[in-house]
Amino acid sequence: MPTHPPGRAALIALDWGTSSLRAYLLDQDGQTLETRRLPWGIMHLPQAVPHEPAARGFELAFEQACGDWLRAAPDLPVIACGMVGSAQGWREAAYLEVPTELPRIATRLTLVERPGATPVHIVPGLIQRHGLANVIRGEETQVYGVLAQQPDLADDVLIGLPGTHSKWVAVRRGRVTHFDTFMTGEVYAALRSHTILGRTMAADAPSDPAAFARGLRVAGSPAGRAGVLSTIFSARALGLAGELAPAAQPDYLSGLLIGHEIAALAELLRHSGGQPRIVLCGDAELCQRYDAALRHYGLDAPALARHATERGLYHLARDAGLVAAAPAQPAKEPS
């Protein structure tokens, strides 16, 4: 197993999704030495010539992301998470069944062999078959990263991962027991870009916290009981009635959709018999919106987790034996 001095590169970690590729160069302590973001998600890969095999596109994207890092240090291990392990990815990494012990994730990495070159280890996603089927791919790494940094949370925590598809992952006694998905971010983008609601909205409106808060209130009001398919039309109707300016409509719609998501989450928690500690992980501005929504619906203020993806990739690689943990520093002699 290769080892590197502290502060020197020890691992290449890739967060490879549908629309983008993030590459992290990490040292032996898991600290980020360099970060790169490229537009090469799995659905939009570079091509040297038209219609070449998909595997070649992955190789080209991989080279652009970290080829120079590997030329400088050819023995660096590489780990990747996200849609790169899907059926449309570089190689499919089989799902682990939920409930599952978190440490199992590190034992089920899928290897992409690259003859004569550095292999890539892909993290598995999780599949939930009890109740309504559900899957996550990439978020399991963020959960791993959150709990690696705060292991005291593993007894009972709900980790919120807002984004295109918001995930809420329940962990109890170190096991992922359940998760829920809300397509809030994707629905918001689709409503703005592809429905009549977007026709009256200002395209580049500044943030409007009051409009967002109004959307939260409407989602939880008696009118909100009609459901999200009813209340979203108010983004247009209030504008036509002269009660909501075009610049306020995007944040109002955001508040409505997030409000309906958190109202549903609060109801699920009530039926499950109590509220665990909540941690939010993701874009800082989006997490602020979810923080406001959680408080509005009577849930406890969440903690915030930073850099969960790269921390998760580092700890998965370490637990899988791809990189050695940094040696403990000797205690200093008292002066």
Coordinates of C-alpha atoms in Angstrom, one line a residue:
M1 CA 0.0 0.0 0.0
P2 CA 1.5 3.4 -1.0
T3 CA 2.0 5.9 1.8
H4 CA 2.7 9.7 1.5
P5 CA 4.1 12.2 4.0
P6 CA 1.5 14.4 5.7
G7 CA 0.6 17.4 3.5
R8 CA 1.5 15.4 0.3
A9 CA -1.1 13.9 -2.1
A10 CA -2.4 10.6 -1.0
L11 CA -5.7 10.1 -2.8
I12 CA -7.7 11.3 -5.8
A13 CA -11.4 11.5 -5.0
L14 CA -14.1 12.0 -7.7
D15 CA -17.7 13.2 -7.3
W16 CA -19.0 12.3 -10.7
G17 CA -22.6 13.1 -11.3
T18 CA -25.0 13.5 -14.2
S19 CA -24.1 17.1 -15.1
S20 CA -20.6 17.7 -13.7
L21 CA -17.4 16.1 -12.4
R22 CA -15.6 17.4 -9.3
A23 CA -12.1 16.1 -8.6
Y24 CA -10.3 16.5 -5.3
L25 CA -6.7 15.9 -4.5
L26 CA -6.4 14.9 -0.9
D27 CA -3.5 14.5 1.5
Q28 CA -3.0 11.7 4.0
D29 CA -5.2 13.5 6.6
G30 CA -8.0 13.9 4.2
Q31 CA -7.4 17.6 3.7
T32 CA -8.1 19.0 0.2
L33 CA -5.0 20.2 -1.6
E34 CA -6.7 21.0 -4.9
T35 CA -10.2 21.0 -6.3
R36 CA -11.3 21.0 -9.9
R37 CA -14.8 21.2 -11.5
L38 CA -15.4 20.1 -15.1
P39 CA -18.7 20.0 -17.1
W40 CA -18.2 16.3 -17.9
G41 CA -21.1 14.7 -16.2
I42 CA -22.0 11.2 -17.3
M43 CA -24.6 12.4 -19.8
H44 CA -22.2 14.9 -21.4
L45 CA -18.8 13.4 -21.9
P46 CA -16.0 14.7 -24.2
Q47 CA -15.5 13.0 -27.5
A48 CA -12.3 12.9 -29.6
V49 CA -14.3 11.7 -32.6
P50 CA -18.1 11.5 -33.1
H51 CA -19.9 8.3 -31.9
E52 CA -17.0 6.7 -30.2
P53 CA -17.7 4.2 -27.3
A54 CA -18.9 5.7 -24.0
A55 CA -15.9 4.2 -22.2
R56 CA -13.6 6.4 -24.3
G57 CA -15.5 9.5 -23.1
F58 CA -15.0 8.5 -19.5
E59 CA -11.3 8.1 -20.2
L60 CA -11.1 11.5 -21.8
A61 CA -12.9 13.2 -18.9
F62 CA -10.8 11.3 -16.4
E63 CA -7.6 12.5 -18.1
Q64 CA -8.7 16.1 -18.1
A65 CA -9.7 15.9 -14.4
C66 CA -6.7 14.3 -12.9
G67 CA -4.3 13.0 -15.5
D68 CA -1.5 15.4 -14.5
W69 CA -1.9 14.4 -10.8
L70 CA -1.4 10.8 -11.7
R71 CA 1.6 11.6 -13.9
A72 CA 3.2 13.4 -11.0
A73 CA 2.3 10.5 -8.6
P74 CA 1.4 7.3 -10.5
D75 CA 0.7 5.3 -7.3
L76 CA -2.2 7.5 -6.1
P77 CA -5.4 5.5 -5.5
V78 CA -8.6 6.8 -7.1
I79 CA -12.1 6.6 -5.6
A80 CA -15.3 7.9 -7.2
C81 CA -18.9 8.2 -6.2
G82 CA -22.1 9.3 -7.9
M83 CA -23.8 8.5 -11.2
V84 CA -20.5 7.2 -12.6
G85 CA -21.5 4.0 -10.9
S86 CA -25.0 3.9 -12.5
A87 CA -26.2 1.7 -15.4
Q88 CA -25.2 4.7 -17.7
G89 CA -21.9 5.2 -15.9
W90 CA -18.4 4.0 -16.5
R91 CA -19.2 0.7 -14.7
E92 CA -22.3 -0.2 -12.8
A93 CA -21.7 -0.5 -9.0
A94 CA -24.4 -2.8 -7.6
Y95 CA -26.7 -1.2 -5.0
L96 CA -26.5 -2.2 -1.3
E97 CA -29.9 -3.1 0.2
V98 CA -31.3 -0.8 3.0
P99 CA -31.2 -1.2 5.9
T100 CA -27.5 -1.6 5.9
E101 CA -24.6 -1.0 8.2
L102 CA -22.6 2.0 7.1
P103 CA -19.2 0.2 7.3
R104 CA -20.4 -2.3 4.6
I105 CA -20.2 0.5 2.0
A106 CA -16.4 0.5 2.1
T107 CA -16.3 -3.3 1.5
R108 CA -18.4 -3.2 -1.7
L109 CA -16.4 -0.9 -4.0
T110 CA -16.5 -1.8 -7.7
L111 CA -13.3 -1.8 -9.6
V112 CA -12.9 -0.2 -13.0
E113 CA -9.8 -2.0 -14.5
R114 CA -7.7 0.2 -16.8
P115 CA -5.0 -2.0 -18.3
G116 CA -1.6 -0.5 -17.8
A117 CA -3.1 2.5 -15.9
T118 CA -4.5 3.4 -12.5
P119 CA -7.8 1.6 -11.6
V120 CA -10.8 3.5 -10.3
H121 CA -12.8 2.3 -7.3
I122 CA -16.5 3.2 -7.4
V123 CA -18.7 3.5 -4.3
P124 CA -22.1 1.6 -4.4
G125 CA -25.4 3.3 -4.2
L126 CA -28.2 2.2 -1.8
I127 CA -31.6 0.7 -2.8
Q128 CA -34.7 0.6 -0.5
R129 CA -37.2 -2.0 -1.4
H130 CA -39.5 -1.9 1.7
G131 CA -42.5 0.4 1.1
L132 CA -42.2 2.5 -2.1
A133 CA -38.9 1.7 -3.9
N134 CA -36.2 4.3 -3.7
V135 CA -32.5 4.7 -4.6
I136 CA -29.6 7.0 -3.8
R137 CA -26.3 7.2 -5.6
G138 CA -23.7 9.7 -4.3
E139 CA -25.6 10.8 -1.2
E140 CA -24.4 7.6 0.7
T141 CA -20.9 9.1 0.5
Q142 CA -22.1 12.4 2.0
V143 CA -23.7 10.5 4.8
Y144 CA -20.5 8.6 5.4
G145 CA -18.6 11.9 5.5
V146 CA -21.0 13.5 7.9
L147 CA -20.8 10.6 10.4
A148 CA -17.0 10.2 10.0
Q149 CA -16.7 13.8 11.2
Q150 CA -19.4 13.5 13.9
P151 CA -19.6 9.9 15.0
D152 CA -21.7 10.8 18.0
L153 CA -24.6 11.4 15.6
A154 CA -24.8 7.8 14.4
D155 CA -27.1 6.7 17.1
D156 CA -30.1 8.6 15.8
V157 CA -29.9 11.3 13.1
L158 CA -31.7 12.5 10.0
I159 CA -29.4 13.9 7.4
G160 CA -31.0 16.3 4.9
L161 CA -29.3 16.6 1.5
P162 CA -31.2 19.3 -0.4
G163 CA -30.6 19.7 -4.1
T164 CA -32.0 18.6 -7.5
H165 CA -33.5 15.5 -5.7
S166 CA -33.6 16.2 -2.0
K167 CA -32.8 13.2 0.1
W168 CA -33.6 12.7 3.8
V169 CA -31.5 9.8 5.2
A170 CA -32.3 8.2 8.6
V171 CA -29.3 6.6 10.4
R172 CA -29.9 4.7 13.7
R173 CA -27.2 2.8 15.6
G174 CA -24.8 3.2 12.7
R175 CA -27.2 1.8 10.1
V176 CA -29.0 3.5 7.3
T177 CA -32.6 2.4 8.0
H178 CA -34.7 4.5 5.6
F179 CA -34.6 7.4 3.2
D180 CA -37.0 9.6 1.3
T181 CA -36.7 11.5 -1.9
F182 CA -38.3 14.8 -2.9
M183 CA -37.8 16.1 -6.5
T184 CA -38.1 19.6 -5.3
G185 CA -35.1 21.2 -7.1
E186 CA -35.8 19.5 -10.5
V187 CA -39.5 20.4 -10.3
Y188 CA -38.7 24.0 -9.5
A189 CA -36.4 24.3 -12.5
A190 CA -39.0 22.6 -14.8
L191 CA -41.8 24.8 -13.6
R192 CA -39.8 28.0 -14.2
S193 CA -38.4 26.9 -17.6
H194 CA -41.2 24.8 -19.1
T195 CA -44.6 25.9 -17.8
I196 CA -46.7 29.0 -18.0
L197 CA -45.6 29.9 -14.4
G198 CA -42.3 31.1 -15.8
R199 CA -43.9 33.5 -18.3
T200 CA -44.6 36.1 -15.6
M201 CA -41.4 35.7 -13.6
A202 CA -38.5 38.0 -13.8
A203 CA -35.5 36.1 -15.2
D204 CA -32.7 37.3 -13.0
A205 CA -34.5 38.5 -9.9
P206 CA -32.6 39.2 -6.8
S207 CA -33.2 37.1 -3.7
D208 CA -36.5 38.0 -1.9
P209 CA -36.7 36.5 1.6
A210 CA -40.1 37.9 2.2
A211 CA -41.5 36.2 -0.9
F212 CA -39.9 32.9 0.1
A213 CA -41.4 33.2 3.6
R214 CA -44.8 33.8 2.1
G215 CA -44.5 30.7 0.0
L216 CA -43.6 28.7 3.2
R217 CA -46.7 30.1 4.9
V218 CA -49.0 29.3 2.0
A219 CA -47.8 25.7 1.8
G220 CA -48.8 25.2 5.5
S221 CA -52.0 27.2 5.4
P222 CA -55.6 25.8 4.9
A223 CA -55.1 26.5 1.1
G224 CA -52.0 24.3 1.2
R225 CA -54.1 21.3 2.1
A226 CA -55.2 21.1 -1.5
G227 CA -51.7 20.0 -2.3
V228 CA -48.7 21.3 -4.3
L229 CA -50.4 20.8 -7.6
S230 CA -53.0 23.4 -6.5
T231 CA -50.9 25.9 -4.7
I232 CA -48.2 26.3 -7.4
F233 CA -50.7 28.0 -9.7
S234 CA -50.9 30.8 -7.1
A235 CA -47.4 31.9 -8.3
R236 CA -49.1 33.1 -11.5
A237 CA -52.5 34.0 -10.1
L238 CA -51.1 36.3 -7.4
G239 CA -49.1 38.1 -10.1
L240 CA -52.1 38.6 -12.3
A241 CA -54.0 39.9 -9.3
G242 CA -51.3 42.5 -8.6
E243 CA -50.3 40.9 -5.3
L244 CA -46.9 39.4 -6.3
A245 CA -44.3 41.2 -8.4
P246 CA -42.5 39.4 -11.2
A247 CA -39.2 39.7 -9.3
A248 CA -40.8 38.0 -6.2
Q249 CA -42.4 35.1 -8.0
P250 CA -39.3 32.8 -8.2
D251 CA -38.7 32.9 -4.5
Y252 CA -42.4 32.6 -3.7
L253 CA -42.4 29.4 -5.8
S254 CA -39.3 28.2 -4.1
G255 CA -40.9 28.7 -0.7
L256 CA -44.0 26.9 -1.8
L257 CA -42.2 23.8 -3.0
I258 CA -39.7 23.6 -0.1
G259 CA -42.7 24.3 2.3
H260 CA -44.6 21.3 0.9
E261 CA -41.5 19.2 1.2
I262 CA -40.9 20.1 4.9
A263 CA -44.6 19.9 5.8
A264 CA -44.6 16.3 4.4
L265 CA -41.3 15.5 6.3
A266 CA -42.7 16.8 9.5
E267 CA -45.8 14.6 9.1
L268 CA -43.6 11.6 8.4
L269 CA -41.6 12.3 11.6
R270 CA -44.7 12.6 13.7
H271 CA -45.9 9.2 12.5
S272 CA -42.4 7.7 13.2
G273 CA -42.7 8.6 16.8
G274 CA -40.3 11.5 17.4
Q275 CA -37.7 13.8 16.0
P276 CA -34.1 12.8 15.7
R277 CA -31.3 15.3 15.4
I278 CA -31.2 16.9 12.0
V279 CA -28.1 17.7 9.9
L280 CA -28.2 19.6 6.6
C281 CA -25.5 19.1 4.0
G282 CA -25.2 20.9 0.7
D283 CA -25.1 24.3 -0.9
A284 CA -24.9 27.0 1.8
E285 CA -27.6 29.2 0.4
L286 CA -30.0 26.3 -0.2
C287 CA -29.3 25.0 3.3
Q288 CA -30.3 28.4 4.7
R289 CA -33.7 28.1 3.0
Y290 CA -34.2 24.6 4.4
D291 CA -33.1 25.8 7.8
A292 CA -35.9 28.5 7.7
A293 CA -38.4 25.9 6.5
L294 CA -37.6 23.4 9.2
R295 CA -38.0 26.1 11.9
H296 CA -41.2 27.4 10.3
Y297 CA -42.8 23.9 10.6
G298 CA -41.8 23.5 14.2
L299 CA -38.8 21.2 13.8
D300 CA -35.5 21.7 15.7
A301 CA -32.8 23.9 14.2
P302 CA -30.5 21.7 12.2
A303 CA -26.7 21.4 12.4
L304 CA -24.8 22.1 9.2
A305 CA -22.1 19.8 7.8
R306 CA -19.4 21.1 5.4
H307 CA -17.3 19.2 2.8
A308 CA -19.2 16.0 3.4
T309 CA -18.5 14.5 -0.1
E310 CA -14.7 14.8 0.0
R311 CA -14.6 13.7 3.7
G312 CA -16.8 10.7 2.8
L313 CA -14.6 9.7 -0.1
Y314 CA -11.5 10.0 2.0
H315 CA -12.9 7.9 4.9
L316 CA -14.3 5.3 2.5
A317 CA -10.9 5.0 0.8
R318 CA -9.2 4.7 4.2
D319 CA -11.7 2.1 5.5
A320 CA -11.3 0.1 2.2
G321 CA -7.5 0.1 2.7
L322 CA -6.8 2.3 -0.3
V323 CA -4.9 4.9 1.8
A324 CA -3.3 4.6 5.1
A325 CA -4.4 6.8 8.0
A326 CA -2.0 9.5 9.0
P327 CA 0.3 8.4 11.9
A328 CA -0.5 9.8 15.3
Q329 CA 1.8 12.7 16.2
P330 CA 4.0 12.1 19.3
A331 CA 3.1 14.1 22.3
K332 CA 5.4 17.0 23.0
E333 CA 7.6 16.9 26.1
P334 CA 6.5 19.5 28.7
S335 CA 8.9 22.4 28.8

